[in-house]
Amino acid sequence: MSRSGMASAAKTSKKGRRHPLANVALIAIGLLFSGGAYAAFSSATASADESTAAPSSQEQIETGEKLFAANCATCHGMNLQGTEAGPSLIGVGAASVDFQVGTGRMPLQMQGPQARVKPKQFTESDTAALAAYVASYAPGPGIPEDKYLDAQGDAANGAELFRINCAMCHNVAGAGGALTEGKFAPPLTGVSEKHIYEAMVTGPQNMPVFNDANLTPEDKRDIITALKYMENTPSVGGFGLGSLGPVSEGLFIWIFGLGSIVAITVWITAKSN
């Protein structure tokens, strides 16, 4: 090939070569579009999770503000911004406040791996006022509607959903279980339907959030139905041993089963002598 031909080919190759920053630009555009789509999807999900209950009155919000300043602001900040002693409450919604305060977990009794259930410190009306005040700052999960709390859903579907999503921490019978670093999944017996639903949509302690994109309100109703069925139905297999699984069952067999065999052996030996 002549020099002029080689020069022409090189010039053509150079024109057809992609700019070194083209890949970076394509990645940036892809991230921009995917991030925008995710933000839109998250906003839609958050809107779907919000309660459709009547808005709180200004008087109730003002009452909640006073209660918050006197009992919660030390840890969570006067503007709900959070401090080193407590997280921000902006956007947690009324459901989170109703769960934490309604179960006595808040105000926190002492620092530890996680907040524990204790006798609640506020009346129902004061709890509602606190929830209304926190919810007035930013949208978040609202108090669930009564139609999802009647425990009259599909117990079979609820039991299956519970086994898939919850049993690895709470035990298949809802008896609770140990986690790492001193944390634990509490037992679900004796927990009100409203607090079970609120726990699913707010993800307290180490629990993940199950918004309506993960579990629909009807699914949550079914799970509550299954839990209440297990709580109110006697064990068909006899004494449940706390429903803690093979550990408690093995311990029972070891102590009482083998113990009985040893006792009978000793008795037979003594009788023969």
GROMACS .gro file of C-alpha atoms in nm:
model
  273
    1MET     CA    1   0.000   0.000   0.000
    2SER     CA    2   0.124   0.351  -0.082
    3ARG     CA    3   0.199   0.612   0.182
    4SER     CA    4  -0.102   0.816   0.076
    5GLY     CA    5  -0.330   0.510   0.115
    6MET     CA    6  -0.193   0.431   0.460
    7ALA     CA    7  -0.240   0.791   0.572
    8SER     CA    8  -0.598   0.790   0.443
    9ALA     CA    9  -0.676   0.463   0.631
   10ALA     CA   10  -0.524   0.597   0.953
   11LYS     CA   11  -0.730   0.916   0.922
   12THR     CA   12  -1.050   0.714   0.872
   13SER     CA   13  -0.968   0.489   1.171
   14LYS     CA   14  -0.907   0.792   1.391
   15LYS     CA   15  -1.241   0.945   1.292
   16GLY     CA   16  -1.429   0.620   1.372
   17ARG     CA   17  -1.265   0.574   1.716
   18ARG     CA   18  -1.490   0.646   2.020
   19HIS     CA   19  -1.386   0.928   2.250
   20PRO     CA   20  -1.221   0.803   2.575
   21LEU     CA   21  -1.487   0.978   2.787
   22ALA     CA   22  -1.780   0.830   2.593
   23ASN     CA   23  -1.810   0.527   2.825
   24VAL     CA   24  -1.803   0.750   3.133
   25ALA     CA   25  -2.077   0.968   2.982
   26LEU     CA   26  -2.293   0.665   2.902
   27ILE     CA   27  -2.254   0.529   3.257
   28ALA     CA   28  -2.340   0.871   3.405
   29ILE     CA   29  -2.653   0.896   3.188
   30GLY     CA   30  -2.758   0.543   3.287
   31LEU     CA   31  -2.712   0.617   3.657
   32LEU     CA   32  -2.906   0.941   3.621
   33PHE     CA   33  -3.204   0.772   3.458
   34SER     CA   34  -3.203   0.470   3.693
   35GLY     CA   35  -3.170   0.697   3.999
   36GLY     CA   36  -3.460   0.911   3.882
   37ALA     CA   37  -3.676   0.606   3.820
   38TYR     CA   38  -3.592   0.464   4.164
   39ALA     CA   39  -3.673   0.796   4.333
   40ALA     CA   40  -4.009   0.812   4.155
   41PHE     CA   41  -4.087   0.452   4.249
   42SER     CA   42  -3.988   0.512   4.614
   43SER     CA   43  -4.208   0.822   4.632
   44ALA     CA   44  -4.501   0.631   4.490
   45THR     CA   45  -4.447   0.350   4.741
   46ALA     CA   46  -4.420   0.592   5.031
   47SER     CA   47  -4.742   0.760   4.924
   48ALA     CA   48  -4.915   0.422   4.906
   49ASP     CA   49  -4.796   0.338   5.259
   50GLU     CA   50  -4.930   0.657   5.413
   51SER     CA   51  -5.251   0.638   5.611
   52THR     CA   52  -5.577   0.761   5.464
   53ALA     CA   53  -5.708   0.861   5.807
   54ALA     CA   54  -5.840   1.210   5.872
   55PRO     CA   55  -5.565   1.472   5.919
   56SER     CA   56  -5.467   1.565   6.271
   57SER     CA   57  -5.599   1.887   6.420
   58GLN     CA   58  -5.365   2.177   6.489
   59GLU     CA   59  -5.452   2.154   6.859
   60GLN     CA   60  -5.343   1.788   6.868
   61ILE     CA   61  -5.015   1.873   6.692
   62GLU     CA   62  -4.945   2.154   6.940
   63THR     CA   63  -5.011   1.918   7.231
   64GLY     CA   64  -4.772   1.668   7.075
   65GLU     CA   65  -4.507   1.937   7.033
   66LYS     CA   66  -4.518   2.017   7.406
   67LEU     CA   67  -4.501   1.648   7.500
   68PHE     CA   68  -4.211   1.597   7.260
   69ALA     CA   69  -4.015   1.893   7.396
   70ALA     CA   70  -4.058   1.768   7.753
   71ASN     CA   71  -3.991   1.397   7.698
   72CYS     CA   72  -3.816   1.327   7.366
   73ALA     CA   73  -3.616   1.631   7.250
   74THR     CA   74  -3.317   1.551   7.474
   75CYS     CA   75  -3.230   1.253   7.254
   76HIS     CA   76  -3.401   1.333   6.924
   77GLY     CA   77  -3.341   1.710   6.908
   78MET     CA   78  -3.589   1.996   6.929
   79ASN     CA   79  -3.643   1.981   6.552
   80LEU     CA   80  -3.646   1.600   6.527
   81GLN     CA   81  -3.303   1.620   6.362
   82GLY     CA   82  -3.152   1.359   6.594
   83THR     CA   83  -2.847   1.369   6.820
   84GLU     CA   84  -2.569   1.132   6.923
   85ALA     CA   85  -2.813   0.981   7.172
   86GLY     CA   86  -3.100   0.922   6.929
   87PRO     CA   87  -3.177   0.906   6.555
   88SER     CA   88  -3.362   1.161   6.346
   89LEU     CA   89  -3.740   1.121   6.343
   90ILE     CA   90  -3.803   1.319   6.027
   91GLY     CA   91  -4.004   1.100   5.791
   92VAL     CA   92  -4.058   0.805   6.029
   93GLY     CA   93  -4.433   0.865   6.025
   94ALA     CA   94  -4.708   0.835   6.282
   95ALA     CA   95  -4.694   0.453   6.277
   96SER     CA   96  -4.338   0.445   6.411
   97VAL     CA   97  -4.421   0.675   6.702
   98ASP     CA   98  -4.740   0.485   6.783
   99PHE     CA   99  -4.546   0.156   6.786
  100GLN     CA  100  -4.246   0.272   6.989
  101VAL     CA  101  -4.442   0.474   7.244
  102GLY     CA  102  -4.748   0.248   7.249
  103THR     CA  103  -4.542  -0.061   7.337
  104GLY     CA  104  -4.343   0.125   7.606
  105ARG     CA  105  -4.013   0.098   7.420
  106MET     CA  106  -3.992   0.476   7.419
  107PRO     CA  107  -3.894   0.678   7.613
  108LEU     CA  108  -3.589   0.455   7.636
  109GLN     CA  109  -3.527   0.318   7.984
  110MET     CA  110  -3.156   0.255   7.936
  111GLN     CA  111  -2.900   0.230   7.657
  112GLY     CA  112  -2.856  -0.122   7.527
  113PRO     CA  113  -2.847  -0.335   7.212
  114GLN     CA  114  -3.215  -0.261   7.156
  115ALA     CA  115  -3.517  -0.107   7.327
  116ARG     CA  116  -3.722  -0.345   7.540
  117VAL     CA  117  -4.095  -0.360   7.599
  118LYS     CA  118  -4.204  -0.205   7.929
  119PRO     CA  119  -4.522  -0.046   8.071
  120LYS     CA  120  -4.613   0.248   7.848
  121GLN     CA  121  -4.561   0.597   7.986
  122PHE     CA  122  -4.825   0.785   7.787
  123THR     CA  123  -5.203   0.763   7.750
  124GLU     CA  124  -5.363   0.680   7.416
  125SER     CA  125  -5.447   1.045   7.350
  126ASP     CA  126  -5.093   1.163   7.435
  127THR     CA  127  -4.945   0.892   7.212
  128ALA     CA  128  -5.171   1.004   6.928
  129ALA     CA  129  -5.063   1.366   6.983
  130LEU     CA  130  -4.695   1.272   6.970
  131ALA     CA  131  -4.754   1.070   6.653
  132ALA     CA  132  -4.942   1.361   6.492
  133TYR     CA  133  -4.662   1.605   6.577
  134VAL     CA  134  -4.385   1.386   6.432
  135ALA     CA  135  -4.594   1.310   6.123
  136SER     CA  136  -4.649   1.682   6.064
  137TYR     CA  137  -4.279   1.728   5.981
  138ALA     CA  138  -4.262   1.492   5.684
  139PRO     CA  139  -4.471   1.215   5.522
  140GLY     CA  140  -4.421   0.861   5.645
  141PRO     CA  141  -4.613   0.540   5.726
  142GLY     CA  142  -4.944   0.626   5.892
  143ILE     CA  143  -5.160   0.447   6.148
  144PRO     CA  144  -5.313   0.142   5.975
  145GLU     CA  145  -5.681   0.129   5.892
  146ASP     CA  146  -5.905  -0.087   6.111
  147LYS     CA  147  -6.009  -0.307   5.817
  148TYR     CA  148  -5.658  -0.457   5.807
  149LEU     CA  149  -5.654  -0.529   6.182
  150ASP     CA  150  -5.959  -0.757   6.220
  151ALA     CA  151  -5.756  -1.083   6.196
  152GLN     CA  152  -6.021  -1.218   5.956
  153GLY     CA  153  -5.796  -1.269   5.653
  154ASP     CA  154  -5.653  -1.583   5.492
  155ALA     CA  155  -5.463  -1.760   5.770
  156ALA     CA  156  -5.308  -2.017   5.533
  157ASN     CA  157  -5.163  -1.749   5.307
  158GLY     CA  158  -5.051  -1.549   5.610
  159ALA     CA  159  -4.870  -1.850   5.758
  160GLU     CA  160  -4.686  -1.907   5.429
  161LEU     CA  161  -4.585  -1.539   5.405
  162PHE     CA  162  -4.472  -1.546   5.767
  163ARG     CA  163  -4.254  -1.852   5.709
  164ILE     CA  164  -4.093  -1.688   5.404
  165ASN     CA  165  -4.035  -1.341   5.547
  166CYS     CA  166  -4.033  -1.359   5.926
  167ALA     CA  167  -3.972  -1.707   6.066
  168MET     CA  168  -3.592  -1.693   6.031
  169CYS     CA  169  -3.586  -1.439   6.318
  170HIS     CA  170  -3.917  -1.476   6.502
  171ASN     CA  171  -3.936  -1.858   6.485
  172VAL     CA  172  -4.195  -2.039   6.277
  173ALA     CA  173  -4.438  -2.025   6.571
  174GLY     CA  174  -4.370  -1.658   6.647
  175ALA     CA  175  -4.192  -1.749   6.971
  176GLY     CA  176  -3.897  -1.516   6.905
  177GLY     CA  177  -3.529  -1.591   6.875
  178ALA     CA  178  -3.177  -1.470   6.946
  179LEU     CA  179  -2.981  -1.249   6.707
  180THR     CA  180  -2.621  -1.125   6.718
  181GLU     CA  181  -2.455  -0.881   6.961
  182GLY     CA  182  -2.716  -0.922   7.234
  183LYS     CA  183  -3.009  -0.841   7.006
  184PHE     CA  184  -3.318  -1.055   6.970
  185ALA     CA  185  -3.642  -1.095   6.779
  186PRO     CA  186  -3.922  -1.069   7.037
  187PRO     CA  187  -4.206  -1.320   7.070
  188LEU     CA  188  -4.523  -1.213   6.890
  189THR     CA  189  -4.778  -1.355   7.133
  190GLY     CA  190  -4.977  -1.091   7.314
  191VAL     CA  191  -4.886  -0.817   7.064
  192SER     CA  192  -5.183  -0.617   6.936
  193GLU     CA  193  -5.283  -0.635   6.571
  194LYS     CA  194  -5.210  -0.265   6.524
  195HIS     CA  195  -4.857  -0.293   6.661
  196ILE     CA  196  -4.781  -0.598   6.445
  197TYR     CA  197  -4.889  -0.405   6.134
  198GLU     CA  198  -4.691  -0.095   6.240
  199ALA     CA  199  -4.380  -0.305   6.298
  200MET     CA  200  -4.401  -0.439   5.944
  201VAL     CA  201  -4.427  -0.094   5.782
  202THR     CA  202  -4.168   0.082   6.003
  203GLY     CA  203  -3.902  -0.185   6.067
  204PRO     CA  204  -3.820  -0.121   6.435
  205GLN     CA  205  -3.488  -0.229   6.589
  206ASN     CA  206  -3.328  -0.486   6.355
  207MET     CA  207  -3.641  -0.564   6.158
  208PRO     CA  208  -3.654  -0.485   5.784
  209VAL     CA  209  -3.929  -0.263   5.644
  210PHE     CA  210  -4.209  -0.439   5.455
  211ASN     CA  211  -4.376  -0.162   5.260
  212ASP     CA  212  -4.672  -0.216   5.031
  213ALA     CA  213  -4.440  -0.307   4.743
  214ASN     CA  214  -4.311  -0.603   4.948
  215LEU     CA  215  -4.627  -0.707   5.128
  216THR     CA  216  -4.963  -0.555   5.035
  217PRO     CA  217  -5.199  -0.441   5.313
  218GLU     CA  218  -5.401  -0.757   5.247
  219ASP     CA  219  -5.085  -0.968   5.290
  220LYS     CA  220  -5.015  -0.797   5.622
  221ARG     CA  221  -5.373  -0.866   5.728
  222ASP     CA  222  -5.323  -1.234   5.642
  223ILE     CA  223  -5.002  -1.251   5.846
  224ILE     CA  224  -5.179  -1.096   6.145
  225THR     CA  225  -5.459  -1.349   6.099
  226ALA     CA  226  -5.212  -1.639   6.101
  227LEU     CA  227  -5.033  -1.509   6.411
  228LYS     CA  228  -5.357  -1.463   6.603
  229TYR     CA  229  -5.475  -1.808   6.494
  230MET     CA  230  -5.155  -1.969   6.626
  231GLU     CA  231  -5.180  -1.766   6.947
  232ASN     CA  232  -5.541  -1.865   7.018
  233THR     CA  233  -5.532  -2.226   6.897
  234PRO     CA  234  -5.397  -2.495   7.134
  235SER     CA  235  -5.106  -2.701   7.007
  236VAL     CA  236  -5.247  -3.014   6.841
  237GLY     CA  237  -4.928  -3.201   6.927
  238GLY     CA  238  -4.962  -3.153   7.301
  239PHE     CA  239  -4.729  -2.949   7.520
  240GLY     CA  240  -4.543  -2.707   7.292
  241LEU     CA  241  -4.231  -2.663   7.512
  242GLY     CA  242  -4.228  -2.294   7.428
  243SER     CA  243  -4.220  -2.368   7.052
  244LEU     CA  244  -3.845  -2.305   7.059
  245GLY     CA  245  -3.760  -2.598   6.834
  246PRO     CA  246  -3.511  -2.886   6.868
  247VAL     CA  247  -3.305  -2.727   7.147
  248SER     CA  248  -3.582  -2.731   7.404
  249GLU     CA  249  -3.712  -3.063   7.275
  250GLY     CA  250  -3.367  -3.223   7.295
  251LEU     CA  251  -3.315  -3.085   7.645
  252PHE     CA  252  -3.651  -3.228   7.752
  253ILE     CA  253  -3.564  -3.571   7.613
  254TRP     CA  254  -3.218  -3.561   7.773
  255ILE     CA  255  -3.341  -3.467   8.120
  256PHE     CA  256  -3.671  -3.651   8.144
  257GLY     CA  257  -3.630  -3.927   7.885
  258LEU     CA  258  -3.279  -4.046   7.970
  259GLY     CA  259  -3.333  -3.951   8.334
  260SER     CA  260  -3.635  -4.180   8.351
  261ILE     CA  261  -3.439  -4.465   8.189
  262VAL     CA  262  -3.156  -4.425   8.442
  263ALA     CA  263  -3.404  -4.412   8.731
  264ILE     CA  264  -3.582  -4.729   8.611
  265THR     CA  265  -3.246  -4.908   8.566
  266VAL     CA  266  -3.140  -4.817   8.921
  267TRP     CA  267  -3.478  -4.929   9.057
  268ILE     CA  268  -3.461  -5.266   8.875
  269THR     CA  269  -3.104  -5.323   8.998
  270ALA     CA  270  -3.199  -5.239   9.355
  271LYS     CA  271  -3.505  -5.463   9.335
  272SER     CA  272  -3.304  -5.758   9.206
  273ASN     CA  273  -3.049  -5.722   9.486
   0.00000   0.00000   0.00000
